[in-house]
């Protein structure tokens, strides 16, 4: 129960709220399934390390609820997929952790799907705890409880930390003072295989390099700050060997569950635009629709035809109806609120409803809001950081403090 006490003593209300919700998911799972029907997928990374200690707290709470003796058997059945391309430090940390916390570790040396098929054939499992977080490549469409995908062995995916951000993960690990893989102290912020993972350049310490000295056999050695000092959670995966969007990038950015597309390549084929302004204050006449007028002028100057301009009330259904009609009739739809520096959550809810998707937390966009307004946007539920899932791209520009939100052919402006 030291985990629970550490979170309570942290005075971090956001962390406490995230912890409480994660523990509810774990408690609900242990009420639905017997201990021998549940397993935990551990990979040695920071997210699964968080989940391990949440499960320890969850199992302890269950023993207390059932009035079981303190020394009652409560080993957590744990699955580890050991691959040839894993960092040695990850392997070492996994085995040391299993020994330290008396985990019932089952090592599989196959790919995830084949390993699960073999495991479930020999030892039926109904639910597996996973350290999946929104923003992970495989997180699209998942909820806290999500049945396995078609073609996979049948089991329930349980995601207690689905809505946790990079900041939340490190707040928990540091507050609870639990061990984690030492690679995170060497500048790694997201760990994959040895072939696609390097330290995060955002943590590079320029002043701590050794000078080259060939006579003594010394070469320049780069040093990095630990992962928990990364101030911008949007850069969590910057150490994975693939192109990363820059804040001054003028094309598509990181997709929220979709592949990036080359918007610029299609610009010459787009002609008709609609401009929608959202706000009751515009309908009442309290304010003029200055942004709508500006956008129309700019579009006409670029040779576009604005076929529709409309002012829509602050109502999800009204926004959804207008978006649904205009997105099919126009090449692009530009949407802006009538007042305020941020995107309107009513507008985004309307866009999501128009395209038949849900709003899901987006960690990258949440970091933009945090950079803009500080801790004022923190809390258990940050409605402004919920974006239409699976259809959203963030378009960056050096003159914008927060990116434009693109959902298919709809562009939501601040």
GROMACS .gro file of C-alpha atoms in nm:
model
  414
    1UNK     CA    1   0.000   0.000   0.000
    2UNK     CA    2   0.303   0.232  -0.011
    3UNK     CA    3   0.200   0.322  -0.367
    4UNK     CA    4  -0.134   0.456  -0.252
    5UNK     CA    5   0.027   0.649   0.033
    6UNK     CA    6   0.290   0.800  -0.199
    7UNK     CA    7   0.025   0.928  -0.442
    8UNK     CA    8  -0.184   1.073  -0.158
    9UNK     CA    9   0.123   1.250  -0.019
   10UNK     CA   10   0.222   1.397  -0.355
   11UNK     CA   11  -0.035   1.682  -0.340
   12UNK     CA   12  -0.059   1.650  -0.721
   13UNK     CA   13  -0.434   1.667  -0.780
   14UNK     CA   14  -0.405   1.568  -1.144
   15UNK     CA   15  -0.196   1.260  -1.058
   16UNK     CA   16  -0.436   1.167  -0.779
   17UNK     CA   17  -0.732   1.187  -1.017
   18UNK     CA   18  -0.555   0.975  -1.281
   19UNK     CA   19  -0.452   0.724  -1.013
   20UNK     CA   20  -0.806   0.700  -0.879
   21UNK     CA   21  -0.951   0.631  -1.222
   22UNK     CA   22  -0.682   0.372  -1.308
   23UNK     CA   23  -0.745   0.193  -0.978
   24UNK     CA   24  -1.118   0.185  -1.055
   25UNK     CA   25  -1.043   0.009  -1.385
   26UNK     CA   26  -0.815  -0.242  -1.209
   27UNK     CA   27  -1.067  -0.301  -0.929
   28UNK     CA   28  -1.345  -0.353  -1.185
   29UNK     CA   29  -1.130  -0.605  -1.376
   30UNK     CA   30  -1.049  -0.805  -1.063
   31UNK     CA   31  -1.420  -0.812  -0.983
   32UNK     CA   32  -1.509  -0.944  -1.328
   33UNK     CA   33  -1.233  -1.204  -1.363
   34UNK     CA   34  -1.063  -1.452  -1.131
   35UNK     CA   35  -0.689  -1.393  -1.069
   36UNK     CA   36  -0.599  -1.698  -1.279
   37UNK     CA   37  -0.797  -1.554  -1.572
   38UNK     CA   38  -0.598  -1.230  -1.579
   39UNK     CA   39  -0.243  -1.156  -1.695
   40UNK     CA   40  -0.019  -0.852  -1.718
   41UNK     CA   41   0.192  -0.776  -2.026
   42UNK     CA   42   0.521  -0.625  -1.907
   43UNK     CA   43   0.791  -0.494  -2.144
   44UNK     CA   44   1.026  -0.310  -1.907
   45UNK     CA   45   0.929   0.035  -2.035
   46UNK     CA   46   0.811   0.328  -1.827
   47UNK     CA   47   0.440   0.281  -1.905
   48UNK     CA   48   0.431  -0.086  -1.809
   49UNK     CA   49   0.640  -0.004  -1.501
   50UNK     CA   50   0.367   0.237  -1.393
   51UNK     CA   51   0.105  -0.030  -1.455
   52UNK     CA   52   0.301  -0.287  -1.255
   53UNK     CA   53   0.288  -0.073  -0.943
   54UNK     CA   54  -0.076   0.017  -0.998
   55UNK     CA   55  -0.148  -0.356  -1.012
   56UNK     CA   56   0.051  -0.415  -0.694
   57UNK     CA   57  -0.169  -0.157  -0.523
   58UNK     CA   58  -0.481  -0.308  -0.681
   59UNK     CA   59  -0.398  -0.661  -0.566
   60UNK     CA   60  -0.318  -0.532  -0.215
   61UNK     CA   61  -0.653  -0.354  -0.202
   62UNK     CA   62  -0.827  -0.673  -0.314
   63UNK     CA   63  -0.661  -0.874  -0.035
   64UNK     CA   64  -0.768  -0.611   0.215
   65UNK     CA   65  -1.124  -0.614   0.083
   66UNK     CA   66  -1.142  -0.994   0.109
   67UNK     CA   67  -0.977  -0.990   0.455
   68UNK     CA   68  -0.701  -1.222   0.335
   69UNK     CA   69  -0.386  -1.261   0.547
   70UNK     CA   70  -0.094  -1.036   0.453
   71UNK     CA   71   0.118  -1.335   0.349
   72UNK     CA   72  -0.149  -1.478   0.118
   73UNK     CA   73  -0.029  -1.567  -0.232
   74UNK     CA   74  -0.084  -1.267  -0.462
   75UNK     CA   75   0.167  -1.319  -0.743
   76UNK     CA   76   0.079  -1.123  -1.055
   77UNK     CA   77   0.083  -1.344  -1.363
   78UNK     CA   78   0.314  -1.157  -1.600
   79UNK     CA   79   0.392  -1.206  -1.969
   80UNK     CA   80   0.722  -1.086  -2.120
   81UNK     CA   81   0.788  -1.104  -2.493
   82UNK     CA   82   1.165  -1.130  -2.521
   83UNK     CA   83   1.299  -1.035  -2.863
   84UNK     CA   84   1.650  -1.046  -3.014
   85UNK     CA   85   1.642  -0.671  -3.082
   86UNK     CA   86   1.562  -0.559  -2.726
   87UNK     CA   87   1.807  -0.346  -2.530
   88UNK     CA   88   2.008  -0.556  -2.280
   89UNK     CA   89   1.914  -0.300  -2.015
   90UNK     CA   90   1.544  -0.369  -2.079
   91UNK     CA   91   1.594  -0.744  -2.043
   92UNK     CA   92   1.796  -0.700  -1.724
   93UNK     CA   93   1.545  -0.461  -1.571
   94UNK     CA   94   1.255  -0.694  -1.654
   95UNK     CA   95   1.412  -0.998  -1.487
   96UNK     CA   96   1.532  -0.798  -1.186
   97UNK     CA   97   1.184  -0.649  -1.144
   98UNK     CA   98   1.019  -0.991  -1.166
   99UNK     CA   99   1.247  -1.118  -0.890
  100UNK     CA  100   1.211  -0.806  -0.675
  101UNK     CA  101   0.831  -0.812  -0.678
  102UNK     CA  102   0.782  -1.188  -0.696
  103UNK     CA  103   0.611  -1.179  -1.036
  104UNK     CA  104   0.498  -1.503  -1.199
  105UNK     CA  105   0.696  -1.430  -1.516
  106UNK     CA  106   0.623  -1.621  -1.835
  107UNK     CA  107   0.878  -1.548  -2.109
  108UNK     CA  108   0.767  -1.580  -2.471
  109UNK     CA  109   1.020  -1.569  -2.753
  110UNK     CA  110   0.775  -1.532  -3.039
  111UNK     CA  111   0.601  -1.234  -3.194
  112UNK     CA  112   0.315  -1.093  -2.987
  113UNK     CA  113   0.032  -1.257  -3.180
  114UNK     CA  114   0.191  -1.603  -3.214
  115UNK     CA  115   0.304  -1.595  -2.853
  116UNK     CA  116  -0.045  -1.511  -2.733
  117UNK     CA  117  -0.200  -1.786  -2.941
  118UNK     CA  118   0.035  -2.043  -2.791
  119UNK     CA  119  -0.009  -1.907  -2.439
  120UNK     CA  120  -0.388  -1.894  -2.449
  121UNK     CA  121  -0.403  -2.245  -2.592
  122UNK     CA  122  -0.214  -2.388  -2.295
  123UNK     CA  123  -0.334  -2.151  -2.021
  124UNK     CA  124  -0.665  -1.979  -2.099
  125UNK     CA  125  -0.665  -1.609  -2.014
  126UNK     CA  126  -0.974  -1.389  -2.038
  127UNK     CA  127  -0.816  -1.045  -1.980
  128UNK     CA  128  -0.472  -0.888  -2.019
  129UNK     CA  129  -0.359  -0.564  -1.854
  130UNK     CA  130  -0.171  -0.344  -2.103
  131UNK     CA  131   0.024  -0.021  -2.056
  132UNK     CA  132  -0.129   0.136  -2.368
  133UNK     CA  133  -0.169   0.514  -2.371
  134UNK     CA  134  -0.358   0.741  -2.610
  135UNK     CA  135  -0.104   0.845  -2.871
  136UNK     CA  136   0.051   0.499  -2.898
  137UNK     CA  137   0.031   0.361  -3.255
  138UNK     CA  138  -0.197   0.076  -3.143
  139UNK     CA  139  -0.425   0.288  -2.923
  140UNK     CA  140  -0.668   0.408  -3.191
  141UNK     CA  141  -1.025   0.304  -3.113
  142UNK     CA  142  -0.940   0.150  -2.778
  143UNK     CA  143  -1.123   0.214  -2.453
  144UNK     CA  144  -1.033   0.111  -2.098
  145UNK     CA  145  -1.195  -0.224  -2.183
  146UNK     CA  146  -1.155  -0.331  -2.547
  147UNK     CA  147  -1.203  -0.683  -2.688
  148UNK     CA  148  -0.910  -0.809  -2.897
  149UNK     CA  149  -0.915  -0.731  -3.268
  150UNK     CA  150  -1.058  -0.960  -3.536
  151UNK     CA  151  -0.815  -1.239  -3.622
  152UNK     CA  152  -0.653  -1.234  -3.278
  153UNK     CA  153  -0.711  -1.478  -2.992
  154UNK     CA  154  -1.018  -1.369  -2.794
  155UNK     CA  155  -0.939  -1.179  -2.475
  156UNK     CA  156  -1.025  -0.847  -2.313
  157UNK     CA  157  -0.762  -0.571  -2.342
  158UNK     CA  158  -0.763  -0.372  -2.019
  159UNK     CA  159  -0.598  -0.028  -2.042
  160UNK     CA  160  -0.594   0.140  -1.697
  161UNK     CA  161  -0.358   0.425  -1.802
  162UNK     CA  162  -0.507   0.492  -2.146
  163UNK     CA  163  -0.565   0.861  -2.068
  164UNK     CA  164  -0.229   0.922  -1.895
  165UNK     CA  165   0.017   1.169  -2.048
  166UNK     CA  166   0.397   1.160  -2.050
  167UNK     CA  167   0.388   1.405  -1.758
  168UNK     CA  168   0.150   1.178  -1.563
  169UNK     CA  169   0.377   0.875  -1.609
  170UNK     CA  170   0.683   1.050  -1.468
  171UNK     CA  171   0.486   1.222  -1.194
  172UNK     CA  172   0.381   0.877  -1.073
  173UNK     CA  173   0.723   0.711  -1.099
  174UNK     CA  174   0.896   0.995  -0.916
  175UNK     CA  175   0.628   1.033  -0.650
  176UNK     CA  176   0.635   0.661  -0.571
  177UNK     CA  177   1.017   0.642  -0.588
  178UNK     CA  178   1.008   0.307  -0.770
  179UNK     CA  179   1.291   0.172  -0.988
  180UNK     CA  180   1.274   0.208  -1.367
  181UNK     CA  181   1.502   0.107  -1.654
  182UNK     CA  182   1.831   0.301  -1.636
  183UNK     CA  183   1.810   0.392  -2.007
  184UNK     CA  184   1.565   0.665  -1.907
  185UNK     CA  185   1.843   0.832  -1.708
  186UNK     CA  186   2.056   0.837  -2.024
  187UNK     CA  187   1.822   1.051  -2.234
  188UNK     CA  188   1.593   0.784  -2.377
  189UNK     CA  189   1.227   0.889  -2.361
  190UNK     CA  190   1.054   0.619  -2.569
  191UNK     CA  191   1.222   0.281  -2.605
  192UNK     CA  192   1.169   0.040  -2.893
  193UNK     CA  193   1.435  -0.186  -3.040
  194UNK     CA  194   1.810  -0.125  -3.056
  195UNK     CA  195   1.764  -0.050  -3.427
  196UNK     CA  196   1.511   0.232  -3.402
  197UNK     CA  197   1.582   0.406  -3.069
  198UNK     CA  198   1.835   0.673  -2.976
  199UNK     CA  199   1.856   0.928  -2.692
  200UNK     CA  200   1.624   1.226  -2.730
  201UNK     CA  201   1.813   1.528  -2.867
  202UNK     CA  202   1.580   1.756  -2.672
  203UNK     CA  203   1.767   1.635  -2.360
  204UNK     CA  204   2.117   1.683  -2.501
  205UNK     CA  205   2.353   1.864  -2.263
  206UNK     CA  206   2.581   2.066  -2.488
  207UNK     CA  207   2.810   2.193  -2.211
  208UNK     CA  208   2.893   1.852  -2.067
  209UNK     CA  209   3.073   1.698  -2.365
  210UNK     CA  210   3.430   1.584  -2.341
  211UNK     CA  211   3.676   1.755  -2.573
  212UNK     CA  212   3.834   1.547  -2.847
  213UNK     CA  213   4.185   1.437  -2.754
  214UNK     CA  214   4.318   1.183  -3.008
  215UNK     CA  215   4.654   1.161  -2.826
  216UNK     CA  216   4.482   1.010  -2.524
  217UNK     CA  217   4.231   0.811  -2.726
  218UNK     CA  218   3.941   1.030  -2.614
  219UNK     CA  219   3.655   1.126  -2.842
  220UNK     CA  220   3.364   1.362  -2.796
  221UNK     CA  221   3.094   1.200  -2.586
  222UNK     CA  222   2.739   1.332  -2.580
  223UNK     CA  223   2.555   1.354  -2.250
  224UNK     CA  224   2.183   1.374  -2.190
  225UNK     CA  225   1.948   1.473  -1.911
  226UNK     CA  226   1.715   1.205  -1.771
  227UNK     CA  227   1.380   1.147  -1.938
  228UNK     CA  228   1.175   1.300  -1.658
  229UNK     CA  229   1.329   1.642  -1.736
  230UNK     CA  230   1.172   1.653  -2.082
  231UNK     CA  231   0.949   1.958  -2.050
  232UNK     CA  232   0.753   1.904  -2.369
  233UNK     CA  233   0.568   1.571  -2.377
  234UNK     CA  234   0.504   1.617  -2.750
  235UNK     CA  235   0.869   1.522  -2.803
  236UNK     CA  236   0.842   1.187  -2.624
  237UNK     CA  237   0.901   0.990  -2.944
  238UNK     CA  238   1.165   1.220  -3.090
  239UNK     CA  239   1.424   0.953  -3.011
  240UNK     CA  240   1.258   0.700  -3.239
  241UNK     CA  241   1.429   0.692  -3.576
  242UNK     CA  242   1.171   0.851  -3.801
  243UNK     CA  243   1.088   1.202  -3.911
  244UNK     CA  244   0.944   1.419  -3.639
  245UNK     CA  245   0.727   1.727  -3.699
  246UNK     CA  246   0.875   2.062  -3.611
  247UNK     CA  247   0.683   2.348  -3.456
  248UNK     CA  248   0.764   2.562  -3.761
  249UNK     CA  249   0.665   2.290  -4.009
  250UNK     CA  250   0.408   2.428  -4.254
  251UNK     CA  251   0.264   2.097  -4.368
  252UNK     CA  252   0.084   1.809  -4.192
  253UNK     CA  253   0.208   1.712  -3.848
  254UNK     CA  254   0.164   1.414  -3.625
  255UNK     CA  255  -0.156   1.228  -3.703
  256UNK     CA  256  -0.392   1.128  -3.422
  257UNK     CA  257  -0.431   0.770  -3.532
  258UNK     CA  258  -0.389   0.812  -3.911
  259UNK     CA  259  -0.105   0.819  -4.158
  260UNK     CA  260   0.025   1.165  -4.247
  261UNK     CA  261  -0.088   1.285  -4.589
  262UNK     CA  262   0.064   1.530  -4.828
  263UNK     CA  263  -0.184   1.814  -4.813
  264UNK     CA  264   0.032   2.049  -5.020
  265UNK     CA  265   0.027   1.812  -5.317
  266UNK     CA  266  -0.349   1.856  -5.344
  267UNK     CA  267  -0.370   2.233  -5.306
  268UNK     CA  268  -0.385   2.304  -5.679
  269UNK     CA  269  -0.693   2.085  -5.720
  270UNK     CA  270  -0.902   2.255  -5.448
  271UNK     CA  271  -1.135   2.537  -5.550
  272UNK     CA  272  -1.450   2.568  -5.338
  273UNK     CA  273  -1.441   2.662  -4.970
  274UNK     CA  274  -1.689   2.715  -4.690
  275UNK     CA  275  -1.625   2.939  -4.390
  276UNK     CA  276  -1.810   2.867  -4.065
  277UNK     CA  277  -1.795   3.085  -3.755
  278UNK     CA  278  -1.917   2.939  -3.425
  279UNK     CA  279  -2.048   3.159  -3.146
  280UNK     CA  280  -2.372   3.277  -2.986
  281UNK     CA  281  -2.213   3.620  -2.937
  282UNK     CA  282  -2.191   3.655  -3.316
  283UNK     CA  283  -2.559   3.568  -3.360
  284UNK     CA  284  -2.659   3.818  -3.090
  285UNK     CA  285  -2.456   4.089  -3.258
  286UNK     CA  286  -2.234   4.137  -2.953
  287UNK     CA  287  -1.929   4.089  -3.175
  288UNK     CA  288  -1.851   4.119  -3.545
  289UNK     CA  289  -1.740   3.814  -3.740
  290UNK     CA  290  -1.398   3.959  -3.817
  291UNK     CA  291  -1.227   3.621  -3.871
  292UNK     CA  292  -1.490   3.503  -4.118
  293UNK     CA  293  -1.453   3.823  -4.318
  294UNK     CA  294  -1.074   3.798  -4.312
  295UNK     CA  295  -1.077   3.435  -4.429
  296UNK     CA  296  -1.315   3.510  -4.716
  297UNK     CA  297  -1.093   3.793  -4.840
  298UNK     CA  298  -0.780   3.582  -4.818
  299UNK     CA  299  -0.939   3.289  -5.000
  300UNK     CA  300  -1.066   3.511  -5.282
  301UNK     CA  301  -0.722   3.670  -5.316
  302UNK     CA  302  -0.576   3.321  -5.365
  303UNK     CA  303  -0.826   3.238  -5.640
  304UNK     CA  304  -1.064   3.027  -5.433
  305UNK     CA  305  -1.442   3.049  -5.446
  306UNK     CA  306  -1.617   3.083  -5.112
  307UNK     CA  307  -1.949   2.912  -5.172
  308UNK     CA  308  -2.083   2.939  -4.819
  309UNK     CA  309  -2.036   3.157  -4.513
  310UNK     CA  310  -2.239   3.082  -4.203
  311UNK     CA  311  -2.257   3.168  -3.836
  312UNK     CA  312  -2.347   2.868  -3.620
  313UNK     CA  313  -2.462   2.872  -3.255
  314UNK     CA  314  -2.263   2.710  -2.974
  315UNK     CA  315  -2.450   2.383  -3.012
  316UNK     CA  316  -2.296   2.046  -3.095
  317UNK     CA  317  -2.585   1.932  -3.316
  318UNK     CA  318  -2.593   2.259  -3.509
  319UNK     CA  319  -2.220   2.246  -3.571
  320UNK     CA  320  -2.237   1.877  -3.671
  321UNK     CA  321  -2.520   1.936  -3.917
  322UNK     CA  322  -2.342   2.228  -4.085
  323UNK     CA  323  -2.008   2.042  -4.100
  324UNK     CA  324  -2.172   1.732  -4.248
  325UNK     CA  325  -2.336   1.935  -4.524
  326UNK     CA  326  -2.043   2.160  -4.608
  327UNK     CA  327  -1.767   1.896  -4.593
  328UNK     CA  328  -1.936   1.701  -4.872
  329UNK     CA  329  -2.024   2.009  -5.079
  330UNK     CA  330  -1.692   2.198  -5.047
  331UNK     CA  331  -1.330   2.108  -5.107
  332UNK     CA  332  -1.235   2.254  -4.771
  333UNK     CA  333  -1.422   2.391  -4.470
  334UNK     CA  334  -1.260   2.649  -4.243
  335UNK     CA  335  -1.411   2.671  -3.895
  336UNK     CA  336  -1.335   2.932  -3.631
  337UNK     CA  337  -1.485   3.041  -3.300
  338UNK     CA  338  -1.616   3.390  -3.247
  339UNK     CA  339  -1.397   3.470  -2.946
  340UNK     CA  340  -1.113   3.327  -2.740
  341UNK     CA  341  -0.755   3.210  -2.800
  342UNK     CA  342  -0.823   2.836  -2.810
  343UNK     CA  343  -1.025   2.596  -3.023
  344UNK     CA  344  -1.382   2.559  -2.901
  345UNK     CA  345  -1.460   2.218  -2.753
  346UNK     CA  346  -1.819   2.249  -2.879
  347UNK     CA  347  -1.684   2.292  -3.231
  348UNK     CA  348  -1.462   1.984  -3.206
  349UNK     CA  349  -1.747   1.779  -3.061
  350UNK     CA  350  -1.958   1.885  -3.359
  351UNK     CA  351  -1.685   1.787  -3.604
  352UNK     CA  352  -1.648   1.447  -3.435
  353UNK     CA  353  -2.023   1.389  -3.451
  354UNK     CA  354  -2.038   1.491  -3.818
  355UNK     CA  355  -1.779   1.227  -3.907
  356UNK     CA  356  -1.913   0.961  -3.669
  357UNK     CA  357  -1.607   0.937  -3.444
  358UNK     CA  358  -1.547   1.000  -3.075
  359UNK     CA  359  -1.340   1.268  -2.904
  360UNK     CA  360  -1.022   1.122  -2.756
  361UNK     CA  361  -0.748   1.281  -2.542
  362UNK     CA  362  -0.452   1.397  -2.751
  363UNK     CA  363  -0.132   1.427  -2.552
  364UNK     CA  364   0.052   1.634  -2.812
  365UNK     CA  365  -0.222   1.897  -2.827
  366UNK     CA  366  -0.253   1.897  -2.448
  367UNK     CA  367   0.117   1.986  -2.430
  368UNK     CA  368   0.057   2.279  -2.665
  369UNK     CA  369  -0.215   2.408  -2.432
  370UNK     CA  370   0.009   2.361  -2.130
  371UNK     CA  371   0.289   2.553  -2.301
  372UNK     CA  372   0.040   2.831  -2.381
  373UNK     CA  373  -0.149   2.872  -2.055
  374UNK     CA  374   0.061   2.676  -1.805
  375UNK     CA  375  -0.098   2.468  -1.532
  376UNK     CA  376  -0.429   2.650  -1.571
  377UNK     CA  377  -0.527   2.384  -1.825
  378UNK     CA  378  -0.428   2.091  -1.601
  379UNK     CA  379  -0.689   1.871  -1.443
  380UNK     CA  380  -0.852   1.533  -1.468
  381UNK     CA  381  -1.052   1.629  -1.773
  382UNK     CA  382  -0.907   1.879  -2.018
  383UNK     CA  383  -1.189   1.912  -2.269
  384UNK     CA  384  -0.985   2.140  -2.492
  385UNK     CA  385  -0.730   1.860  -2.552
  386UNK     CA  386  -0.985   1.608  -2.681
  387UNK     CA  387  -0.973   1.573  -3.061
  388UNK     CA  388  -1.176   1.368  -3.313
  389UNK     CA  389  -1.009   1.027  -3.304
  390UNK     CA  390  -0.853   0.867  -3.609
  391UNK     CA  391  -0.914   1.156  -3.848
  392UNK     CA  392  -0.708   1.435  -3.693
  393UNK     CA  393  -0.379   1.593  -3.794
  394UNK     CA  394  -0.209   1.887  -3.624
  395UNK     CA  395  -0.073   2.140  -3.873
  396UNK     CA  396   0.218   2.342  -3.736
  397UNK     CA  397   0.341   2.687  -3.832
  398UNK     CA  398   0.609   2.903  -3.673
  399UNK     CA  399   0.364   3.194  -3.632
  400UNK     CA  400   0.104   2.986  -3.448
  401UNK     CA  401   0.129   2.921  -3.075
  402UNK     CA  402  -0.098   2.618  -3.119
  403UNK     CA  403  -0.152   2.420  -3.442
  404UNK     CA  404  -0.448   2.415  -3.674
  405UNK     CA  405  -0.664   2.105  -3.629
  406UNK     CA  406  -0.733   1.925  -3.957
  407UNK     CA  407  -1.007   1.660  -3.972
  408UNK     CA  408  -1.020   1.531  -4.327
  409UNK     CA  409  -1.114   1.844  -4.528
  410UNK     CA  410  -1.223   2.047  -4.223
  411UNK     CA  411  -0.972   2.290  -4.069
  412UNK     CA  412  -1.048   2.420  -3.720
  413UNK     CA  413  -0.868   2.748  -3.642
  414UNK     CA  414  -0.804   2.911  -3.307
   0.00000   0.00000   0.00000
